[in-house]
PDB file of C-alpha atoms in Angstrom:
ATOM      1  CA  MET A   1       0.606   6.489  -5.387  1.00  0.00           C
ATOM      2  CA  TYR A   2       2.499   3.197  -5.269  1.00  0.00           C
ATOM      3  CA  LYS A   3       2.421   1.115  -8.449  1.00  0.00           C
ATOM      4  CA  LEU A   4       1.931  -2.645  -8.411  1.00  0.00           C
ATOM      5  CA  LEU A   5       2.715  -4.915 -11.372  1.00  0.00           C
ATOM      6  CA  LEU A   6       0.692  -8.138 -11.265  1.00  0.00           C
ATOM      7  CA  VAL A   7       2.103 -11.101 -13.219  1.00  0.00           C
ATOM      8  CA  GLU A   8      -0.768 -13.598 -12.921  1.00  0.00           C
ATOM      9  CA  ASP A   9      -2.296 -15.526 -15.826  1.00  0.00           C
ATOM     10  CA  ASP A  10      -5.507 -16.534 -14.013  1.00  0.00           C
ATOM     11  CA  ARG A  11      -7.810 -13.681 -15.037  1.00  0.00           C
ATOM     12  CA  GLY A  12     -10.222 -14.230 -12.164  1.00  0.00           C
ATOM     13  CA  ILE A  13      -7.484 -14.043  -9.544  1.00  0.00           C
ATOM     14  CA  ALA A  14      -5.819 -11.109 -11.285  1.00  0.00           C
ATOM     15  CA  GLU A  15      -9.046  -9.094 -11.428  1.00  0.00           C
ATOM     16  CA  ALA A  16      -9.870  -9.812  -7.763  1.00  0.00           C
ATOM     17  CA  ILE A  17      -6.397  -8.661  -6.681  1.00  0.00           C
ATOM     18  CA  ARG A  18      -6.601  -5.580  -8.891  1.00  0.00           C
ATOM     19  CA  ARG A  19      -9.923  -4.487  -7.359  1.00  0.00           C
ATOM     20  CA  GLN A  20      -8.667  -5.041  -3.829  1.00  0.00           C
ATOM     21  CA  ALA A  21      -5.364  -3.241  -4.434  1.00  0.00           C
ATOM     22  CA  GLU A  22      -7.097  -0.246  -6.027  1.00  0.00           C
ATOM     23  CA  ALA A  23      -9.347  -0.028  -2.960  1.00  0.00           C
ATOM     24  CA  TRP A  24      -6.109   0.441  -1.020  1.00  0.00           C
ATOM     25  CA  ALA A  25      -5.109   3.374  -3.257  1.00  0.00           C
ATOM     26  CA  LEU A  26      -2.591   1.368  -5.288  1.00  0.00           C
ATOM     27  CA  GLU A  27      -2.167   1.745  -9.049  1.00  0.00           C
ATOM     28  CA  VAL A  28      -2.227  -1.704 -10.646  1.00  0.00           C
ATOM     29  CA  ARG A  29      -1.182  -3.030 -14.031  1.00  0.00           C
ATOM     30  CA  CYS A  30      -1.945  -6.651 -14.964  1.00  0.00           C
ATOM     31  CA  VAL A  31       0.566  -8.115 -17.404  1.00  0.00           C
ATOM     32  CA  GLU A  32      -1.039  -9.044 -20.723  1.00  0.00           C
ATOM     33  CA  ASP A  33       1.941 -10.277 -22.756  1.00  0.00           C
ATOM     34  CA  PHE A  34       3.579 -13.126 -20.843  1.00  0.00           C
ATOM     35  CA  GLN A  35       6.328 -13.428 -23.419  1.00  0.00           C
ATOM     36  CA  ASN A  36       7.463  -9.867 -22.774  1.00  0.00           C
ATOM     37  CA  VAL A  37       7.050  -9.302 -19.057  1.00  0.00           C
ATOM     38  CA  MET A  38      10.243  -7.221 -18.894  1.00  0.00           C
ATOM     39  CA  ARG A  39       8.883  -4.783 -21.472  1.00  0.00           C
ATOM     40  CA  GLU A  40       5.814  -4.154 -19.323  1.00  0.00           C
ATOM     41  CA  PHE A  41       8.006  -3.970 -16.224  1.00  0.00           C
ATOM     42  CA  SER A  42      10.183  -1.283 -17.809  1.00  0.00           C
ATOM     43  CA  ASP A  43       7.237   0.691 -19.172  1.00  0.00           C
ATOM     44  CA  PHE A  44       5.327   0.689 -15.857  1.00  0.00           C
ATOM     45  CA  ALA A  45       8.267   1.065 -13.411  1.00  0.00           C
ATOM     46  CA  PRO A  46       6.396  -0.528 -10.466  1.00  0.00           C
ATOM     47  CA  HIS A  47       7.168  -0.163  -6.769  1.00  0.00           C
ATOM     48  CA  LEU A  48       6.223  -3.819  -6.168  1.00  0.00           C
ATOM     49  CA  VAL A  49       5.817  -6.936  -8.325  1.00  0.00           C
ATOM     50  CA  LEU A  50       3.329  -9.719  -7.514  1.00  0.00           C
ATOM     51  CA  LEU A  51       4.573 -12.765  -9.383  1.00  0.00           C
ATOM     52  CA  ASP A  52       2.995 -16.184  -9.933  1.00  0.00           C
ATOM     53  CA  ILE A  53       5.287 -19.200 -10.444  1.00  0.00           C
ATOM     54  CA  SER A  54       3.272 -21.072 -13.080  1.00  0.00           C
ATOM     55  CA  LEU A  55       3.000 -18.828 -16.135  1.00  0.00           C
ATOM     56  CA  PRO A  56       2.795 -19.258 -19.928  1.00  0.00           C
ATOM     57  CA  PHE A  57       6.113 -19.408 -21.829  1.00  0.00           C
ATOM     58  CA  PHE A  58       8.461 -18.760 -18.858  1.00  0.00           C
ATOM     59  CA  ASN A  59       7.844 -19.401 -15.176  1.00  0.00           C
ATOM     60  CA  GLY A  60       8.001 -16.860 -12.370  1.00  0.00           C
ATOM     61  CA  TYR A  61      11.516 -17.897 -11.394  1.00  0.00           C
ATOM     62  CA  HIS A  62      12.744 -16.853 -14.824  1.00  0.00           C
ATOM     63  CA  TRP A  63      11.125 -13.434 -14.565  1.00  0.00           C
ATOM     64  CA  CYS A  64      12.351 -12.956 -11.017  1.00  0.00           C
ATOM     65  CA  SER A  65      15.916 -13.552 -12.230  1.00  0.00           C
ATOM     66  CA  GLU A  66      15.426 -11.165 -15.149  1.00  0.00           C
ATOM     67  CA  ILE A  67      14.049  -8.429 -12.892  1.00  0.00           C
ATOM     68  CA  ARG A  68      16.926  -8.857 -10.445  1.00  0.00           C
ATOM     69  CA  LYS A  69      19.419  -8.206 -13.262  1.00  0.00           C
ATOM     70  CA  VAL A  70      18.125  -4.636 -13.572  1.00  0.00           C
ATOM     71  CA  SER A  71      16.234  -3.774 -10.383  1.00  0.00           C
ATOM     72  CA  GLN A  72      15.951  -4.352  -6.630  1.00  0.00           C
ATOM     73  CA  VAL A  73      12.202  -3.664  -6.662  1.00  0.00           C
ATOM     74  CA  PRO A  74      10.373  -5.810  -4.055  1.00  0.00           C
ATOM     75  CA  ILE A  75       8.930  -9.079  -5.412  1.00  0.00           C
ATOM     76  CA  LEU A  76       6.147 -11.033  -3.723  1.00  0.00           C
ATOM     77  CA  PHE A  77       5.521 -14.541  -5.065  1.00  0.00           C
ATOM     78  CA  LEU A  78       1.985 -15.914  -5.290  1.00  0.00           C
ATOM     79  CA  SER A  79       1.689 -19.652  -5.855  1.00  0.00           C
ATOM     80  CA  SER A  80      -0.255 -22.803  -5.064  1.00  0.00           C
ATOM     81  CA  ALA A  81       3.137 -24.587  -5.176  1.00  0.00           C
ATOM     82  CA  SER A  82       3.924 -23.618  -1.604  1.00  0.00           C
ATOM     83  CA  ASP A  83       6.191 -26.484  -0.555  1.00  0.00           C
ATOM     84  CA  ASN A  84       9.485 -25.653   1.132  1.00  0.00           C
ATOM     85  CA  MET A  85      11.535 -26.208  -2.019  1.00  0.00           C
ATOM     86  CA  ASN A  86       9.604 -23.595  -4.002  1.00  0.00           C
ATOM     87  CA  ILE A  87       9.693 -21.090  -1.146  1.00  0.00           C
ATOM     88  CA  VAL A  88      13.458 -21.544  -0.703  1.00  0.00           C
ATOM     89  CA  MET A  89      14.042 -21.240  -4.464  1.00  0.00           C
ATOM     90  CA  ALA A  90      11.980 -18.050  -4.640  1.00  0.00           C
ATOM     91  CA  MET A  91      13.895 -16.469  -1.756  1.00  0.00           C
ATOM     92  CA  ASN A  92      17.253 -17.530  -3.183  1.00  0.00           C
ATOM     93  CA  LEU A  93      16.375 -15.829  -6.471  1.00  0.00           C
ATOM     94  CA  GLY A  94      15.715 -12.566  -4.675  1.00  0.00           C
ATOM     95  CA  ALA A  95      12.035 -12.628  -3.701  1.00  0.00           C
ATOM     96  CA  ASP A  96      11.028 -10.580  -0.664  1.00  0.00           C
ATOM     97  CA  ASP A  97       8.090 -12.724   0.443  1.00  0.00           C
ATOM     98  CA  PHE A  98       5.895 -15.667  -0.564  1.00  0.00           C
ATOM     99  CA  ILE A  99       2.155 -16.200  -0.089  1.00  0.00           C
ATOM    100  CA  ALA A 100       0.390 -19.479  -0.813  1.00  0.00           C
ATOM    101  CA  LYS A 101      -2.792 -19.826  -2.858  1.00  0.00           C
ATOM    102  CA  PRO A 102      -5.576 -19.790  -1.908  1.00  0.00           C
ATOM    103  CA  PHE A 103      -5.055 -16.720   0.251  1.00  0.00           C
ATOM    104  CA  ASP A 104      -7.227 -14.192   2.030  1.00  0.00           C
ATOM    105  CA  GLN A 105      -7.222 -10.839   0.231  1.00  0.00           C
ATOM    106  CA  SER A 106      -6.796  -8.920   3.486  1.00  0.00           C
ATOM    107  CA  VAL A 107      -3.706 -10.986   4.349  1.00  0.00           C
ATOM    108  CA  LEU A 108      -2.252 -10.316   0.891  1.00  0.00           C
ATOM    109  CA  MET A 109      -2.846  -6.570   1.233  1.00  0.00           C
ATOM    110  CA  ALA A 110      -1.294  -6.571   4.718  1.00  0.00           C
ATOM    111  CA  LYS A 111       1.830  -8.204   3.255  1.00  0.00           C
ATOM    112  CA  VAL A 112       1.874  -5.724   0.370  1.00  0.00           C
ATOM    113  CA  GLN A 113       1.608  -2.747   2.728  1.00  0.00           C
ATOM    114  CA  ALA A 114       4.316  -4.164   5.015  1.00  0.00           C
ATOM    115  CA  ILE A 115       6.717  -4.632   2.081  1.00  0.00           C
ATOM    116  CA  LEU A 116       6.026  -1.112   0.788  1.00  0.00           C
ATOM    117  CA  ARG A 117       6.656   0.378   4.236  1.00  0.00           C
ATOM    118  CA  ARG A 118       9.941  -1.517   4.583  1.00  0.00           C
ATOM    119  CA  SER A 119      11.102  -0.672   1.076  1.00  0.00           C
ATOM    120  CA  TYR A 120       9.960   2.936   0.836  1.00  0.00           C
ATOM    121  CA  ASP A 121      10.312   4.478   4.281  1.00  0.00           C
ATOM    122  CA  PHE A 122       8.277   7.579   3.585  1.00  0.00           C
ATOM    123  CA  SER A 123       8.689   9.093   7.028  1.00  0.00           C
ATOM    124  CA  SER A 124      12.516   8.949   6.980  1.00  0.00           C
ATOM    125  CA  ALA A 125      12.644  10.410   3.473  1.00  0.00           C
ATOM    126  CA  MET A 126      10.283  13.250   4.384  1.00  0.00           C
ATOM    127  CA  PRO A 127      10.599  14.184   8.096  1.00  0.00           C
ATOM    128  CA  VAL A 128       7.977  16.936   7.700  1.00  0.00           C
ATOM    129  CA  LEU A 129       4.849  16.640   5.561  1.00  0.00           C
ATOM    130  CA  GLU A 130       2.862  19.751   4.635  1.00  0.00           C
ATOM    131  CA  TRP A 131      -0.689  20.328   3.411  1.00  0.00           C
ATOM    132  CA  ARG A 132      -2.558  23.642   3.361  1.00  0.00           C
ATOM    133  CA  GLY A 133       0.009  25.112   5.736  1.00  0.00           C
ATOM    134  CA  ALA A 134      -0.322  22.303   8.292  1.00  0.00           C
ATOM    135  CA  MET A 135       3.080  20.786   9.133  1.00  0.00           C
ATOM    136  CA  LEU A 136       3.206  17.181  10.384  1.00  0.00           C
ATOM    137  CA  SER A 137       6.550  16.177  11.901  1.00  0.00           C
ATOM    138  CA  THR A 138       7.379  12.469  11.824  1.00  0.00           C
ATOM    139  CA  ALA A 139      10.269  13.046  14.228  1.00  0.00           C
ATOM    140  CA  ASP A 140       8.058  13.849  17.232  1.00  0.00           C
ATOM    141  CA  ASN A 141       4.539  13.095  15.869  1.00  0.00           C
ATOM    142  CA  SER A 142       3.521  16.748  16.216  1.00  0.00           C
ATOM    143  CA  LEU A 143       1.213  18.877  14.064  1.00  0.00           C
ATOM    144  CA  HIS A 144       1.710  22.641  13.729  1.00  0.00           C
ATOM    145  CA  TYR A 145      -0.450  25.244  12.011  1.00  0.00           C
ATOM    146  CA  GLU A 146       0.059  29.011  12.019  1.00  0.00           C
ATOM    147  CA  GLY A 147       2.603  28.809  14.822  1.00  0.00           C
ATOM    148  CA  ARG A 148       0.460  26.643  17.108  1.00  0.00           C
ATOM    149  CA  GLU A 149       0.781  22.973  17.980  1.00  0.00           C
ATOM    150  CA  ILE A 150      -2.309  20.783  17.618  1.00  0.00           C
ATOM    151  CA  SER A 151      -2.255  17.905  20.108  1.00  0.00           C
ATOM    152  CA  LEU A 152      -2.815  14.470  18.529  1.00  0.00           C
ATOM    153  CA  THR A 153      -3.384  11.022  19.984  1.00  0.00           C
ATOM    154  CA  LYS A 154      -1.349   8.136  18.561  1.00  0.00           C
ATOM    155  CA  ASN A 155      -4.267   6.979  16.429  1.00  0.00           C
ATOM    156  CA  GLU A 156      -5.016  10.497  15.183  1.00  0.00           C
ATOM    157  CA  TYR A 157      -1.367  10.904  14.215  1.00  0.00           C
ATOM    158  CA  ARG A 158      -1.351   7.576  12.323  1.00  0.00           C
ATOM    159  CA  ILE A 159      -4.532   8.517  10.447  1.00  0.00           C
ATOM    160  CA  LEU A 160      -3.206  11.956   9.508  1.00  0.00           C
ATOM    161  CA  LEU A 161       0.201  10.574   8.514  1.00  0.00           C
ATOM    162  CA  CYS A 162      -1.425   8.099   6.129  1.00  0.00           C
ATOM    163  CA  LEU A 163      -3.655  10.786   4.607  1.00  0.00           C
ATOM    164  CA  MET A 164      -0.720  13.176   4.181  1.00  0.00           C
ATOM    165  CA  GLU A 165       1.432  10.492   2.557  1.00  0.00           C
ATOM    166  CA  TYR A 166      -1.313  10.117  -0.061  1.00  0.00           C
ATOM    167  CA  ARG A 167      -2.376  13.788   0.036  1.00  0.00           C
ATOM    168  CA  GLY A 168      -4.809  14.649  -2.715  1.00  0.00           C
ATOM    169  CA  LYS A 169      -5.777  10.990  -3.241  1.00  0.00           C
ATOM    170  CA  VAL A 170      -8.489   8.865  -1.637  1.00  0.00           C
ATOM    171  CA  VAL A 171      -7.268   6.523   1.106  1.00  0.00           C
ATOM    172  CA  SER A 172      -9.523   3.539   1.757  1.00  0.00           C
ATOM    173  CA  ARG A 173     -10.954   2.800   5.200  1.00  0.00           C
ATOM    174  CA  GLU A 174      -9.281  -0.609   4.960  1.00  0.00           C
ATOM    175  CA  MET A 175      -5.849   0.975   4.611  1.00  0.00           C
ATOM    176  CA  LEU A 176      -6.443   3.294   7.567  1.00  0.00           C
ATOM    177  CA  MET A 177      -7.623   0.404   9.746  1.00  0.00           C
ATOM    178  CA  GLU A 178      -4.552  -1.583   8.752  1.00  0.00           C
ATOM    179  CA  ARG A 179      -2.390   1.329   9.938  1.00  0.00           C
ATOM    180  CA  LEU A 180      -4.222   1.392  13.266  1.00  0.00           C
ATOM    181  CA  TRP A 181      -4.179  -2.420  13.435  1.00  0.00           C
ATOM    182  CA  GLN A 182      -0.430  -2.215  14.049  1.00  0.00           C
ATOM    183  CA  THR A 183      -1.252  -1.127  17.604  1.00  0.00           C
ATOM    184  CA  ASP A 184      -2.247  -3.544  20.361  1.00  0.00           C
ATOM    185  CA  ALA A 185      -5.809  -2.252  20.357  1.00  0.00           C
ATOM    186  CA  PHE A 186      -8.529  -3.867  18.253  1.00  0.00           C
ATOM    187  CA  VAL A 187      -9.767  -1.492  15.560  1.00  0.00           C
ATOM    188  CA  ASP A 188     -13.139  -1.847  13.855  1.00  0.00           C
ATOM    189  CA  GLU A 189     -15.092   0.368  11.471  1.00  0.00           C
ATOM    190  CA  ASN A 190     -16.781   2.304  14.277  1.00  0.00           C
ATOM    191  CA  THR A 191     -13.459   2.913  16.061  1.00  0.00           C
ATOM    192  CA  LEU A 192     -12.015   4.396  12.875  1.00  0.00           C
ATOM    193  CA  THR A 193     -15.047   6.659  12.407  1.00  0.00           C
ATOM    194  CA  VAL A 194     -14.795   7.918  16.000  1.00  0.00           C
ATOM    195  CA  ASN A 195     -11.081   8.678  15.616  1.00  0.00           C
ATOM    196  CA  VAL A 196     -11.569  10.502  12.298  1.00  0.00           C
ATOM    197  CA  ASN A 197     -14.424  12.585  13.746  1.00  0.00           C
ATOM    198  CA  ARG A 198     -12.341  13.568  16.792  1.00  0.00           C
ATOM    199  CA  LEU A 199      -9.432  14.505  14.526  1.00  0.00           C
ATOM    200  CA  ARG A 200     -11.742  16.621  12.367  1.00  0.00           C
ATOM    201  CA  LYS A 201     -13.000  18.539  15.398  1.00  0.00           C
ATOM    202  CA  LYS A 202      -9.420  19.346  16.454  1.00  0.00           C
ATOM    203  CA  LEU A 203      -8.533  20.489  12.948  1.00  0.00           C
ATOM    204  CA  ASP A 204     -11.690  22.604  12.658  1.00  0.00           C
ATOM    205  CA  ALA A 205     -10.975  24.257  16.022  1.00  0.00           C
ATOM    206  CA  ALA A 206      -7.459  25.130  14.826  1.00  0.00           C
ATOM    207  CA  GLY A 207      -8.773  26.814  11.673  1.00  0.00           C
ATOM    208  CA  LEU A 208      -8.334  23.856   9.300  1.00  0.00           C
ATOM    209  CA  GLU A 209     -11.994  23.505   8.354  1.00  0.00           C
ATOM    210  CA  HIS A 210     -12.937  20.744   5.897  1.00  0.00           C
ATOM    211  CA  PHE A 211      -9.333  19.465   5.973  1.00  0.00           C
ATOM    212  CA  ILE A 212     -10.498  15.836   5.688  1.00  0.00           C
ATOM    213  CA  THR A 213     -13.150  14.938   3.108  1.00  0.00           C
ATOM    214  CA  THR A 214     -15.219  11.755   3.171  1.00  0.00           C
ATOM    215  CA  LYS A 215     -15.733   9.744  -0.014  1.00  0.00           C
ATOM    216  CA  PHE A 216     -18.746   7.699   1.043  1.00  0.00           C
ATOM    217  CA  GLY A 217     -18.301   3.976   0.620  1.00  0.00           C
ATOM    218  CA  VAL A 218     -14.615   4.419  -0.266  1.00  0.00           C
ATOM    219  CA  GLY A 219     -12.554   6.320   2.304  1.00  0.00           C
ATOM    220  CA  TYR A 220     -11.068   9.730   3.044  1.00  0.00           C
ATOM    221  CA  LEU A 221      -8.773  12.295   1.442  1.00  0.00           C
ATOM    222  CA  LEU A 222      -7.237  15.642   2.298  1.00  0.00           C
ATOM    223  CA  ALA A 223      -9.255  18.370   0.590  1.00  0.00           C
TER     224      ALA A 223
END
């Protein structure tokens, strides 16, 4: 599970982001002590930092500089001060992206997922993912079980890849749709359901019964 450190002093915004990020299977910590952000950063060891500019005691630029002294972890700035000067300053200090307030939560999560994919290329680090004896190859998008290949469509492969990356943990429907949204085809809730059901039938027929479990109102996980 990827870990996200949120440095945002507006409690309402912080809580809204936390809920949304957790729905996308991210572990979130909201900074409480704005005088000692680096202590919380070190304790939590996040994969991504969401950083506001206007903060108590020291601004986001200060903390960005401090983080860059010890880590190359991705940093995404959140700020209502979205003029060119602030964006340029953030990038020059080592930020990876900038999103202006107010923002749509789905746009923020799309940016977060894009940064995580760029920074932690899971497929290149693990060319073959395994669960319950099923072997998913990211080199040729193939699935093998007990010596047989199970044919997958592109969407079925993307769904299974996402579930196997987070194997044992619930993956939200929103995250799966975002993965499919990278294709040219429009993906809605019903399209996702149809693709998951077709994938289940293929897995069942190959002897992988109950491979994918539904968590109603939340998402799916590998059983």
